[in-house]
Amino acid sequence: MEKLSTSETAIPKSPQWRYQAPSAYWDEAVRPSGMPRHHWRKLAVAVGRMGAEELTRRWQAGQHLIQAHGITYNVYGDSQGMERPWSLDPIPLVIDGAEWAQLERAISQRATLLNQVLADLYGGQQLIQRRQFPAALLFASPHFLRPCYGVQPPGGVFLHSYAADLARSEDGQWWVISDRTQAPSGIGYALENRLVSARTLPSAFDQCHVRPLNRFLDQTREALLHLAPNRRTNPRVVLLTAGPNNETYFEQSFLARHWGFPLVEGADLTVRDHRVFLKTLSGLEPVDMVLRRMDDAFCDPLELRGDSLLGVPGFTQAVRCGHVAVANALGTGLMETSAHMAFLRGLCKHVLGEDLQLPSVATWWCGDEGPRRYVIEHLEELVIKPAFPQPGKNPLFPSFMDAAARQDLIRRIQADPEQFVAQEQVALSTAPVRTAEGITPRHIVMRIFATWDGHSYNVMPGGLTRVSKEASSPVVSMQMGGGSKDTWVLGSAGEEAPAAALTAIKISRAAGNSPPRVELPSRVADHLFWLGRYSERVESGVRLVRALLPGLSSEEDFGQTVSLESALQLLSGLGYLPEDFAPSSIAQKRWQLNQVLSAMISDPSRGSSIGRNLQNLRRVAWPLKERLSQDTWRVVQQLDRDFSIAPSLRGELRLTAQMSLLDRVVVVLSAFSGLLGENTTRSHGWRFLEIGRRLERCWQTADLLLAALVHGPFDIEPAATALLSIADSSITYRARYFTEFRTEYVLEALLADESNPRSIGFQLASLVEHMSGLPGYHPTAFHPTAFQATAFQATAFEGTAFTAPPDPTEADAPLPLRLAERILGDLRRSSMDDLAERDAQGNLAVLESFLRRLEGSLHDLSELLTAHHFNHLMVARMSAVP
């Protein structure tokens, strides 16, 4: 019983922020008298002194941090979109240190018990023979994976990580309401909650001496590295995800980046000779340990679930042979059913010889006659659940049913009792939550995590606390709009977590001049390639619209470099205007330009709009989150925020507002390019990103040259002015050629000049340089499985701009590099004077032919790169583009 001291102080009174705890539930923060509990005093006083305005400001600061970190949670079936910002309340849940020590021991005991039960059920099954565990509950369960029977994981540890959802009843007793043994999620979110709360409440955090979480994550990583069955030096650990649509994909990406493990999907792995390999650009690399974040049945479509598109065929056999370790072991989902809770108390006494320290919520499995009779007699007091949870089978609440429905439920239970389990309804405790109405109570559930450290289960000194959406709702679910809290476990000043008793893993480095291992999956290379392309498409679109927007102004001194006529002619050449466009007045021309530019900014139906390309950029960047720095990701977030206001500017275009938006976006895009250029290691991933950017910029510039020069007016000055402004090359041109505009000069600046970062020549030279650094692209290191089909080599360059016979010295070079070198060589051999020459009709026919062939060859190069690196396919013939 807590004792009140004379110094105990209630939360400072403020009419708007007075906290009133409900009398029917246990409240975590205050007593029934309204006085704060002993371990809540410091935080209660700090929050009370802040007042409404300051607490709201702290909450807003936390929201900005969440947005900057890109913390999200995927909500299935939401009409507003799946991805949701993470919801975090600024007031943490505080747990007394002494109480936490009891919970730590209880959670460690429970994890140990469940691990031994799993070992028995997938091994000798002595518990079945001694009737400690019902055979019907095991063999009827779809979560009992028969192909995994007899498979013993390294060290006999099935549960490497475990989580328990705890609720406190009205008498203050903690109860376990669910066990998470499959692939427990929430550790990453708990750490992000801690990072945010420590920055928004720094003084209170220090005064409460909150126990840190980072040591727990470091110990978990070391323990995972020690699970590698056959290799103690440089073990390769991968984190297996179901993909970006998984509800906790952010956390998976966060942990992969924090621990330095590659985040892979099932398609990134393959099984050869009963061993798991990672598909990389350099070939297949053996995998020693798989940290799975998907349900075990989906891991292998060959033996476990035939309709799975997420797993790796043959994965179970590789595990069975002991060539790869899995955390958690396949089959551990068996202990996530509610029915087993009815037997844990007896199992603990039988298996561990101890009393169960932390009780489960009262559970009755209807497969036994006695419990079934009790359930039927007390039906309205219980919750009825399926014994083996599956999608579409939801809990039933008899108290809300009419008499006929209850009788029907009783008949169903009696007809198939093994399929039903009943549980007592727990009156969840409450905690203070900041809302628009003030600080109000919400129901909470706390998830606690434990991991195997090589000797025992180590419990994280904190947890993920979830809160209900409404005060009247007892349902605590993130999928149904609930929120979260940080969990502060109080310690003493200077307290640190004990160091893990593990031997350090040896990390060997390549000796001499040996190249480093390339662990870039082809899927990741593909995403990086398209990240480069979409970022360039966004920037090209922004620069184009920004250069043409001043054409809407009737003022000569607006700073416009492109006239209304030039803007319309350029848009016509690019295909943005209808063929029958024939305005009769200046007003109609401005109106049409207004409409086109507005659509180019944010029309979702236009595939080439800036907004659409920005969506695509974020779509390909999301699976790369663990490979991008936080600063780079913040830039992507900033682009989202900037363009969120673009739709409101449609209709009547406000010139100043549009120019301000586009100027800001150009600056943000420059920051994005700078971060990628200055903060990214010159790895193969960076090369693919740069290849995508250079290829796309080359393409965009060729389109502009065709639209402005070939399809433009005979007078070169308006077209050249527009081109140089869009390509940000006006200063360079004037420094060389002053104010004289000639076609050959413009082509020299934007086509041939390899010192101009905006020219096609610069892009092609960069392409050759980056491709030469890819794995296997040096003739002496050419991978034997690369394209060596004679028929393909013979026809590879047919229909392109480069039909010259191949140089014998480059016969072993990969075809993408050979094609890139041919394109660059053809440009270098071209005369700008010849390209600028007009025919008898005044057309630039030679230039048009050259640019058309160039675009066709760029298309072929893109297809070759895709086939060579991303699809793992042998292409029979490169498509010819006329």
PDB file of N, CA and C in Angstrom, residues 120-170:
ATOM      1  N   ASP A 120       9.455 -28.989 -26.588  1.00  0.00           N
ATOM      2  CA  ASP A 120       8.833 -30.292 -26.360  1.00  0.00           C
ATOM      3  C   ASP A 120       7.810 -30.626 -27.447  1.00  0.00           C
ATOM      4  N   LEU A 121       6.964 -29.660 -27.808  1.00  0.00           N
ATOM      5  CA  LEU A 121       5.910 -29.927 -28.788  1.00  0.00           C
ATOM      6  C   LEU A 121       6.473 -30.209 -30.173  1.00  0.00           C
ATOM      7  N   TYR A 122       7.626 -29.644 -30.489  1.00  0.00           N
ATOM      8  CA  TYR A 122       8.278 -29.926 -31.770  1.00  0.00           C
ATOM      9  C   TYR A 122       9.364 -30.992 -31.624  1.00  0.00           C
ATOM     10  N   GLY A 123       9.415 -31.593 -30.445  1.00  0.00           N
ATOM     11  CA  GLY A 123      10.411 -32.635 -30.209  1.00  0.00           C
ATOM     12  C   GLY A 123       9.786 -33.898 -29.656  1.00  0.00           C
ATOM     13  N   GLY A 124      10.096 -34.232 -28.396  1.00  0.00           N
ATOM     14  CA  GLY A 124       9.638 -35.489 -27.813  1.00  0.00           C
ATOM     15  C   GLY A 124       8.165 -35.557 -27.487  1.00  0.00           C
ATOM     16  N   GLN A 125       7.500 -34.402 -27.352  1.00  0.00           N
ATOM     17  CA  GLN A 125       6.064 -34.324 -27.043  1.00  0.00           C
ATOM     18  C   GLN A 125       5.710 -35.070 -25.757  1.00  0.00           C
ATOM     19  N   GLN A 126       6.574 -34.957 -24.762  1.00  0.00           N
ATOM     20  CA  GLN A 126       6.306 -35.558 -23.461  1.00  0.00           C
ATOM     21  C   GLN A 126       5.103 -34.904 -22.778  1.00  0.00           C
ATOM     22  N   LEU A 127       4.890 -33.629 -23.052  1.00  0.00           N
ATOM     23  CA  LEU A 127       3.752 -32.938 -22.440  1.00  0.00           C
ATOM     24  C   LEU A 127       2.437 -33.512 -22.945  1.00  0.00           C
ATOM     25  N   ILE A 128       2.418 -33.970 -24.184  1.00  0.00           N
ATOM     26  CA  ILE A 128       1.211 -34.593 -24.734  1.00  0.00           C
ATOM     27  C   ILE A 128       0.998 -35.964 -24.076  1.00  0.00           C
ATOM     28  N   GLN A 129       2.078 -36.731 -23.957  1.00  0.00           N
ATOM     29  CA  GLN A 129       1.968 -38.075 -23.395  1.00  0.00           C
ATOM     30  C   GLN A 129       1.556 -38.047 -21.926  1.00  0.00           C
ATOM     31  N   ARG A 130       1.998 -37.011 -21.207  1.00  0.00           N
ATOM     32  CA  ARG A 130       1.670 -36.906 -19.786  1.00  0.00           C
ATOM     33  C   ARG A 130       0.402 -36.077 -19.549  1.00  0.00           C
ATOM     34  N   ARG A 131      -0.293 -35.743 -20.617  1.00  0.00           N
ATOM     35  CA  ARG A 131      -1.561 -35.023 -20.568  1.00  0.00           C
ATOM     36  C   ARG A 131      -1.450 -33.655 -19.902  1.00  0.00           C
ATOM     37  N   GLN A 132      -0.297 -33.058 -20.017  1.00  0.00           N
ATOM     38  CA  GLN A 132      -0.124 -31.691 -19.530  1.00  0.00           C
ATOM     39  C   GLN A 132      -0.583 -30.671 -20.569  1.00  0.00           C
ATOM     40  N   PHE A 133      -0.635 -31.100 -21.836  1.00  0.00           N
ATOM     41  CA  PHE A 133      -1.062 -30.236 -22.938  1.00  0.00           C
ATOM     42  C   PHE A 133      -1.977 -31.069 -23.837  1.00  0.00           C
ATOM     43  N   PRO A 134      -3.179 -30.582 -24.165  1.00  0.00           N
ATOM     44  CA  PRO A 134      -4.128 -31.396 -24.939  1.00  0.00           C
ATOM     45  C   PRO A 134      -3.625 -31.683 -26.353  1.00  0.00           C
ATOM     46  N   ALA A 135      -3.706 -32.930 -26.749  1.00  0.00           N
ATOM     47  CA  ALA A 135      -3.295 -33.305 -28.095  1.00  0.00           C
ATOM     48  C   ALA A 135      -4.165 -32.611 -29.144  1.00  0.00           C
ATOM     49  N   ALA A 136      -5.461 -32.450 -28.852  1.00  0.00           N
ATOM     50  CA  ALA A 136      -6.364 -31.808 -29.814  1.00  0.00           C
ATOM     51  C   ALA A 136      -5.989 -30.349 -30.034  1.00  0.00           C
ATOM     52  N   LEU A 137      -5.454 -29.722 -29.007  1.00  0.00           N
ATOM     53  CA  LEU A 137      -5.063 -28.319 -29.128  1.00  0.00           C
ATOM     54  C   LEU A 137      -3.802 -28.160 -29.961  1.00  0.00           C
ATOM     55  N   LEU A 138      -3.006 -29.211 -30.022  1.00  0.00           N
ATOM     56  CA  LEU A 138      -1.782 -29.168 -30.826  1.00  0.00           C
ATOM     57  C   LEU A 138      -2.049 -29.566 -32.273  1.00  0.00           C
ATOM     58  N   PHE A 139      -2.593 -30.744 -32.465  1.00  0.00           N
ATOM     59  CA  PHE A 139      -2.676 -31.291 -33.821  1.00  0.00           C
ATOM     60  C   PHE A 139      -3.787 -30.656 -34.658  1.00  0.00           C
ATOM     61  N   ALA A 140      -4.754 -30.024 -34.025  1.00  0.00           N
ATOM     62  CA  ALA A 140      -5.795 -29.334 -34.790  1.00  0.00           C
ATOM     63  C   ALA A 140      -5.406 -27.899 -35.126  1.00  0.00           C
ATOM     64  N   SER A 141      -4.302 -27.442 -34.563  1.00  0.00           N
ATOM     65  CA  SER A 141      -3.910 -26.052 -34.772  1.00  0.00           C
ATOM     66  C   SER A 141      -3.255 -25.857 -36.137  1.00  0.00           C
ATOM     67  N   PRO A 142      -3.720 -24.888 -36.940  1.00  0.00           N
ATOM     68  CA  PRO A 142      -3.045 -24.593 -38.212  1.00  0.00           C
ATOM     69  C   PRO A 142      -1.673 -23.963 -38.002  1.00  0.00           C
ATOM     70  N   HIS A 143      -1.395 -23.543 -36.768  1.00  0.00           N
ATOM     71  CA  HIS A 143      -0.103 -22.924 -36.480  1.00  0.00           C
ATOM     72  C   HIS A 143       0.958 -23.949 -36.071  1.00  0.00           C
ATOM     73  N   PHE A 144       0.546 -25.217 -35.948  1.00  0.00           N
ATOM     74  CA  PHE A 144       1.521 -26.280 -35.715  1.00  0.00           C
ATOM     75  C   PHE A 144       2.052 -26.725 -37.073  1.00  0.00           C
ATOM     76  N   LEU A 145       3.298 -26.383 -37.352  1.00  0.00           N
ATOM     77  CA  LEU A 145       3.897 -26.645 -38.659  1.00  0.00           C
ATOM     78  C   LEU A 145       4.556 -28.022 -38.641  1.00  0.00           C
ATOM     79  N   ARG A 146       3.875 -28.981 -39.223  1.00  0.00           N
ATOM     80  CA  ARG A 146       4.372 -30.362 -39.212  1.00  0.00           C
ATOM     81  C   ARG A 146       5.725 -30.513 -39.899  1.00  0.00           C
ATOM     82  N   PRO A 147       6.011 -29.770 -40.992  1.00  0.00           N
ATOM     83  CA  PRO A 147       7.354 -29.913 -41.588  1.00  0.00           C
ATOM     84  C   PRO A 147       8.482 -29.491 -40.654  1.00  0.00           C
ATOM     85  N   CYS A 148       8.144 -28.763 -39.579  1.00  0.00           N
ATOM     86  CA  CYS A 148       9.182 -28.307 -38.647  1.00  0.00           C
ATOM     87  C   CYS A 148       9.332 -29.241 -37.457  1.00  0.00           C
ATOM     88  N   TYR A 149       8.530 -30.305 -37.414  1.00  0.00           N
ATOM     89  CA  TYR A 149       8.652 -31.253 -36.311  1.00  0.00           C
ATOM     90  C   TYR A 149      10.022 -31.933 -36.370  1.00  0.00           C
ATOM     91  N   GLY A 150      10.682 -31.975 -35.236  1.00  0.00           N
ATOM     92  CA  GLY A 150      11.998 -32.599 -35.154  1.00  0.00           C
ATOM     93  C   GLY A 150      13.144 -31.687 -35.513  1.00  0.00           C
ATOM     94  N   VAL A 151      12.862 -30.470 -35.956  1.00  0.00           N
ATOM     95  CA  VAL A 151      13.920 -29.518 -36.303  1.00  0.00           C
ATOM     96  C   VAL A 151      14.345 -28.788 -35.036  1.00  0.00           C
ATOM     97  N   GLN A 152      15.582 -28.969 -34.639  1.00  0.00           N
ATOM     98  CA  GLN A 152      16.099 -28.336 -33.438  1.00  0.00           C
ATOM     99  C   GLN A 152      16.943 -27.110 -33.815  1.00  0.00           C
ATOM    100  N   PRO A 153      16.573 -25.935 -33.339  1.00  0.00           N
ATOM    101  CA  PRO A 153      17.351 -24.730 -33.646  1.00  0.00           C
ATOM    102  C   PRO A 153      18.662 -24.725 -32.875  1.00  0.00           C
ATOM    103  N   PRO A 154      19.605 -23.873 -33.260  1.00  0.00           N
ATOM    104  CA  PRO A 154      20.891 -23.797 -32.543  1.00  0.00           C
ATOM    105  C   PRO A 154      20.683 -23.512 -31.059  1.00  0.00           C
ATOM    106  N   GLY A 155      21.301 -24.329 -30.220  1.00  0.00           N
ATOM    107  CA  GLY A 155      21.214 -24.153 -28.780  1.00  0.00           C
ATOM    108  C   GLY A 155      19.871 -24.518 -28.200  1.00  0.00           C
ATOM    109  N   GLY A 156      18.962 -25.061 -29.030  1.00  0.00           N
ATOM    110  CA  GLY A 156      17.636 -25.408 -28.548  1.00  0.00           C
ATOM    111  C   GLY A 156      16.755 -24.214 -28.236  1.00  0.00           C
ATOM    112  N   VAL A 157      17.118 -23.046 -28.761  1.00  0.00           N
ATOM    113  CA  VAL A 157      16.367 -21.815 -28.488  1.00  0.00           C
ATOM    114  C   VAL A 157      15.406 -21.552 -29.641  1.00  0.00           C
ATOM    115  N   PHE A 158      14.113 -21.699 -29.370  1.00  0.00           N
ATOM    116  CA  PHE A 158      13.078 -21.394 -30.366  1.00  0.00           C
ATOM    117  C   PHE A 158      12.720 -19.919 -30.341  1.00  0.00           C
ATOM    118  N   LEU A 159      12.594 -19.386 -29.131  1.00  0.00           N
ATOM    119  CA  LEU A 159      12.204 -17.984 -28.969  1.00  0.00           C
ATOM    120  C   LEU A 159      13.446 -17.127 -28.735  1.00  0.00           C
ATOM    121  N   HIS A 160      13.871 -16.433 -29.758  1.00  0.00           N
ATOM    122  CA  HIS A 160      14.970 -15.483 -29.573  1.00  0.00           C
ATOM    123  C   HIS A 160      14.438 -14.139 -29.097  1.00  0.00           C
ATOM    124  N   SER A 161      13.220 -13.830 -29.481  1.00  0.00           N
ATOM    125  CA  SER A 161      12.566 -12.611 -28.995  1.00  0.00           C
ATOM    126  C   SER A 161      11.135 -12.948 -28.614  1.00  0.00           C
ATOM    127  N   TYR A 162      10.667 -12.281 -27.586  1.00  0.00           N
ATOM    128  CA  TYR A 162       9.337 -12.559 -27.048  1.00  0.00           C
ATOM    129  C   TYR A 162       8.746 -11.251 -26.553  1.00  0.00           C
ATOM    130  N   ALA A 163       7.444 -11.126 -26.676  1.00  0.00           N
ATOM    131  CA  ALA A 163       6.751  -9.954 -26.142  1.00  0.00           C
ATOM    132  C   ALA A 163       5.447 -10.398 -25.499  1.00  0.00           C
ATOM    133  N   ALA A 164       5.077  -9.703 -24.457  1.00  0.00           N
ATOM    134  CA  ALA A 164       3.817  -9.978 -23.759  1.00  0.00           C
ATOM    135  C   ALA A 164       3.035  -8.686 -23.636  1.00  0.00           C
ATOM    136  N   ASP A 165       1.745  -8.754 -23.944  1.00  0.00           N
ATOM    137  CA  ASP A 165       0.858  -7.607 -23.757  1.00  0.00           C
ATOM    138  C   ASP A 165       0.248  -7.706 -22.367  1.00  0.00           C
ATOM    139  N   LEU A 166       0.461  -6.664 -21.558  1.00  0.00           N
ATOM    140  CA  LEU A 166       0.011  -6.646 -20.170  1.00  0.00           C
ATOM    141  C   LEU A 166      -1.084  -5.614 -19.973  1.00  0.00           C
ATOM    142  N   ALA A 167      -2.044  -5.984 -19.138  1.00  0.00           N
ATOM    143  CA  ALA A 167      -3.099  -5.054 -18.731  1.00  0.00           C
ATOM    144  C   ALA A 167      -3.241  -5.138 -17.216  1.00  0.00           C
ATOM    145  N   ARG A 168      -3.585  -3.990 -16.621  1.00  0.00           N
ATOM    146  CA  ARG A 168      -3.758  -3.963 -15.169  1.00  0.00           C
ATOM    147  C   ARG A 168      -5.252  -3.837 -14.845  1.00  0.00           C
ATOM    148  N   SER A 169      -5.726  -4.708 -13.994  1.00  0.00           N
ATOM    149  CA  SER A 169      -7.142  -4.703 -13.630  1.00  0.00           C
ATOM    150  C   SER A 169      -7.407  -3.663 -12.542  1.00  0.00           C
ATOM    151  N   GLU A 170      -8.671  -3.549 -12.128  1.00  0.00           N
ATOM    152  CA  GLU A 170      -9.048  -2.504 -11.182  1.00  0.00           C
ATOM    153  C   GLU A 170      -8.426  -2.678  -9.811  1.00  0.00           C
TER     154      GLU A 170
END
